[in-house]
PDB file of C-alpha atoms in Angstrom:
ATOM      1  CA  MET A   1     -31.400  30.659  29.074  1.00  0.00           C
ATOM      2  CA  THR A   2     -32.086  27.633  29.188  1.00  0.00           C
ATOM      3  CA  GLY A   3     -29.349  24.459  26.950  1.00  0.00           C
ATOM      4  CA  CYS A   4     -29.721  21.453  25.811  1.00  0.00           C
ATOM      5  CA  LEU A   5     -27.898  18.597  24.358  1.00  0.00           C
ATOM      6  CA  LEU A   6     -28.016  15.726  22.472  1.00  0.00           C
ATOM      7  CA  ALA A   7     -25.769  12.706  23.753  1.00  0.00           C
ATOM      8  CA  GLY A   8     -26.428  10.368  21.658  1.00  0.00           C
ATOM      9  CA  ALA A   9     -29.786   9.619  20.968  1.00  0.00           C
ATOM     10  CA  THR A  10     -31.279  11.102  24.488  1.00  0.00           C
ATOM     11  CA  MET A  11     -31.945  14.871  25.135  1.00  0.00           C
ATOM     12  CA  ILE A  12     -30.838  17.177  28.315  1.00  0.00           C
ATOM     13  CA  ALA A  13     -32.727  20.138  29.021  1.00  0.00           C
ATOM     14  CA  LEU A  14     -30.585  22.748  30.695  1.00  0.00           C
ATOM     15  CA  SER A  15     -31.269  25.203  33.862  1.00  0.00           C
ATOM     16  CA  SER A  16     -28.446  27.404  31.466  1.00  0.00           C
ATOM     17  CA  ALA A  17     -26.498  27.119  29.025  1.00  0.00           C
ATOM     18  CA  ASP A  18     -23.808  26.690  30.703  1.00  0.00           C
ATOM     19  CA  PHE A  19     -22.373  23.017  32.289  1.00  0.00           C
ATOM     20  CA  ARG A  20     -20.391  20.658  33.607  1.00  0.00           C
ATOM     21  CA  LEU A  21     -19.247  17.849  32.522  1.00  0.00           C
ATOM     22  CA  GLU A  22     -17.048  14.608  34.878  1.00  0.00           C
ATOM     23  CA  TRP A  23     -15.039  11.705  35.124  1.00  0.00           C
ATOM     24  CA  THR A  24     -12.775   9.475  36.400  1.00  0.00           C
ATOM     25  CA  HIS A  25      -9.868   8.842  33.780  1.00  0.00           C
ATOM     26  CA  SER A  26      -9.653   5.197  33.445  1.00  0.00           C
ATOM     27  CA  VAL A  27      -6.295   4.369  34.595  1.00  0.00           C
ATOM     28  CA  GLU A  28      -5.317   6.622  36.269  1.00  0.00           C
ATOM     29  CA  ARG A  29      -8.755   6.397  38.575  1.00  0.00           C
ATOM     30  CA  GLN A  30      -8.545  10.812  39.035  1.00  0.00           C
ATOM     31  CA  ALA A  31     -11.563  12.902  38.865  1.00  0.00           C
ATOM     32  CA  TRP A  32     -11.545  15.513  36.423  1.00  0.00           C
ATOM     33  CA  ARG A  33     -14.073  18.385  35.473  1.00  0.00           C
ATOM     34  CA  GLU A  34     -15.292  20.333  32.490  1.00  0.00           C
ATOM     35  CA  TYR A  35     -16.807  23.301  32.736  1.00  0.00           C
ATOM     36  CA  TRP A  36     -18.494  24.089  29.157  1.00  0.00           C
ATOM     37  CA  ARG A  37     -20.731  27.063  27.374  1.00  0.00           C
ATOM     38  CA  ILE A  38     -23.140  26.204  24.908  1.00  0.00           C
ATOM     39  CA  GLU A  39     -22.599  28.572  21.958  1.00  0.00           C
ATOM     40  CA  GLU A  40     -24.969  29.812  18.143  1.00  0.00           C
ATOM     41  CA  THR A  41     -21.719  27.817  16.758  1.00  0.00           C
ATOM     42  CA  GLY A  42     -21.370  25.081  19.141  1.00  0.00           C
ATOM     43  CA  LEU A  43     -19.421  24.192  21.797  1.00  0.00           C
ATOM     44  CA  LEU A  44     -17.296  26.382  24.214  1.00  0.00           C
ATOM     45  CA  LEU A  45     -15.112  24.223  26.870  1.00  0.00           C
ATOM     46  CA  THR A  46     -13.968  27.542  29.474  1.00  0.00           C
ATOM     47  CA  GLN A  47     -12.663  25.476  32.082  1.00  0.00           C
ATOM     48  CA  ALA A  48     -10.727  22.929  32.730  1.00  0.00           C
ATOM     49  CA  ALA A  49      -9.637  20.726  36.447  1.00  0.00           C
ATOM     50  CA  VAL A  50      -7.454  17.580  36.917  1.00  0.00           C
ATOM     51  CA  LYS A  51      -7.484  16.736  41.085  1.00  0.00           C
ATOM     52  CA  GLY A  52      -4.063  14.677  40.973  1.00  0.00           C
ATOM     53  CA  SER A  53      -2.321  14.430  37.284  1.00  0.00           C
ATOM     54  CA  GLY A  54      -0.856  10.818  35.570  1.00  0.00           C
ATOM     55  CA  ALA A  55      -0.264   9.092  32.742  1.00  0.00           C
ATOM     56  CA  GLY A  56      -2.425  10.887  30.351  1.00  0.00           C
ATOM     57  CA  MET A  57      -4.087  14.006  32.529  1.00  0.00           C
ATOM     58  CA  GLU A  58      -1.270  16.258  32.860  1.00  0.00           C
ATOM     59  CA  PRO A  59      -2.637  19.530  33.778  1.00  0.00           C
ATOM     60  CA  GLY A  60      -3.016  21.799  31.206  1.00  0.00           C
ATOM     61  CA  GLU A  61      -0.548  25.947  30.160  1.00  0.00           C
ATOM     62  CA  ASN A  62      -0.833  27.691  33.136  1.00  0.00           C
ATOM     63  CA  ALA A  63      -2.488  25.826  36.012  1.00  0.00           C
ATOM     64  CA  VAL A  64      -3.315  26.512  39.415  1.00  0.00           C
ATOM     65  CA  LYS A  65      -3.849  24.440  42.082  1.00  0.00           C
ATOM     66  CA  GLN A  66      -6.449  24.574  43.898  1.00  0.00           C
ATOM     67  CA  GLY A  67      -7.059  21.989  46.943  1.00  0.00           C
ATOM     68  CA  ASP A  68      -6.613  18.476  45.227  1.00  0.00           C
ATOM     69  CA  TRP A  69      -7.559  20.405  41.501  1.00  0.00           C
ATOM     70  CA  TRP A  70      -5.330  22.029  38.876  1.00  0.00           C
ATOM     71  CA  VAL A  71      -7.053  23.411  36.749  1.00  0.00           C
ATOM     72  CA  TRP A  72      -6.975  26.374  33.908  1.00  0.00           C
ATOM     73  CA  ARG A  73      -8.870  27.467  31.210  1.00  0.00           C
ATOM     74  CA  PRO A  74      -8.093  25.331  27.692  1.00  0.00           C
ATOM     75  CA  ASP A  75      -7.894  28.211  24.481  1.00  0.00           C
ATOM     76  CA  LEU A  76      -9.402  25.966  21.737  1.00  0.00           C
ATOM     77  CA  PRO A  77     -11.995  26.816  19.869  1.00  0.00           C
ATOM     78  CA  VAL A  78     -15.888  26.860  19.006  1.00  0.00           C
ATOM     79  CA  GLN A  79     -16.509  22.871  19.385  1.00  0.00           C
ATOM     80  CA  THR A  80     -19.478  21.577  17.390  1.00  0.00           C
ATOM     81  CA  GLU A  81     -19.969  18.042  18.971  1.00  0.00           C
ATOM     82  CA  LEU A  82     -18.191  16.154  21.434  1.00  0.00           C
ATOM     83  CA  ILE A  83     -17.499  12.359  21.264  1.00  0.00           C
ATOM     84  CA  LEU A  84     -17.148  10.482  24.729  1.00  0.00           C
ATOM     85  CA  ALA A  85     -15.514   7.443  24.606  1.00  0.00           C
ATOM     86  CA  ALA A  86     -17.796   4.756  27.122  1.00  0.00           C
ATOM     87  CA  SER A  87     -15.443   2.215  28.109  1.00  0.00           C
ATOM     88  CA  GLY A  88     -17.164   0.398  30.795  1.00  0.00           C
ATOM     89  CA  LYS A  89     -13.622   0.716  32.938  1.00  0.00           C
ATOM     90  CA  THR A  90     -14.281   3.695  34.963  1.00  0.00           C
ATOM     91  CA  GLY A  91     -16.940   2.191  37.476  1.00  0.00           C
ATOM     92  CA  ASP A  92     -19.655   5.069  36.687  1.00  0.00           C
ATOM     93  CA  GLY A  93     -19.689   6.833  33.661  1.00  0.00           C
ATOM     94  CA  TRP A  94     -19.667  10.356  32.016  1.00  0.00           C
ATOM     95  CA  HIS A  95     -21.301  12.990  34.209  1.00  0.00           C
ATOM     96  CA  ILE A  96     -23.412  16.064  32.579  1.00  0.00           C
ATOM     97  CA  CYS A  97     -24.383  18.569  35.469  1.00  0.00           C
ATOM     98  CA  ASP A  98     -25.842  21.888  35.744  1.00  0.00           C
ATOM     99  CA  SER A  99     -26.578  23.496  38.813  1.00  0.00           C
ATOM    100  CA  GLU A 100     -29.126  22.122  39.743  1.00  0.00           C
ATOM    101  CA  THR A 101     -28.903  18.333  38.687  1.00  0.00           C
ATOM    102  CA  CYS A 102     -26.646  15.231  36.763  1.00  0.00           C
ATOM    103  CA  HIS A 103     -27.495  13.034  34.189  1.00  0.00           C
ATOM    104  CA  GLU A 104     -25.139  10.365  33.478  1.00  0.00           C
ATOM    105  CA  ILE A 105     -24.266   8.712  30.542  1.00  0.00           C
ATOM    106  CA  GLY A 106     -22.296   5.981  29.252  1.00  0.00           C
ATOM    107  CA  MET A 107     -21.612   3.788  32.131  1.00  0.00           C
ATOM    108  CA  ASP A 108     -22.025   0.819  30.477  1.00  0.00           C
ATOM    109  CA  ALA A 109     -19.023  -0.379  27.455  1.00  0.00           C
ATOM    110  CA  GLY A 110     -20.540   0.053  24.314  1.00  0.00           C
ATOM    111  CA  ALA A 111     -20.577   2.649  21.453  1.00  0.00           C
ATOM    112  CA  PRO A 112     -18.624   6.403  21.853  1.00  0.00           C
ATOM    113  CA  ILE A 113     -21.033   9.211  22.724  1.00  0.00           C
ATOM    114  CA  VAL A 114     -21.383  11.880  21.277  1.00  0.00           C
ATOM    115  CA  VAL A 115     -23.071  14.936  22.804  1.00  0.00           C
ATOM    116  CA  ARG A 116     -23.775  18.793  20.090  1.00  0.00           C
ATOM    117  CA  PRO A 117     -26.112  21.186  21.311  1.00  0.00           C
ATOM    118  CA  CYS A 118     -29.703  20.293  20.242  1.00  0.00           C
ATOM    119  CA  PRO A 119     -30.597  22.016  16.977  1.00  0.00           C
TER     120      PRO A 119
END
């Protein structure tokens, strides 16, 4: 099964319905990862991980330390869309990755980017 996301006006074809969203926290300069699945009703967050901790980067409930990462499974409902800030303050943008490639979005400061499954 393949997946498809709209990130603003850009279509991103994925090798599966599962993808990883990565970014660097703009204040703490620590890496953050979220693992998502495209479902029939929207986007389901299946796992999150933060490398280190700090202001606005507290690991979630029941987080387990795995190497340098705090990893946990958030208990959130399916989301119809994700709204990503494009601050331009992190040195790079957001990375949407599947098992084969990564796509960078929001590298430059600008309006928030809305990410949703393709219709």
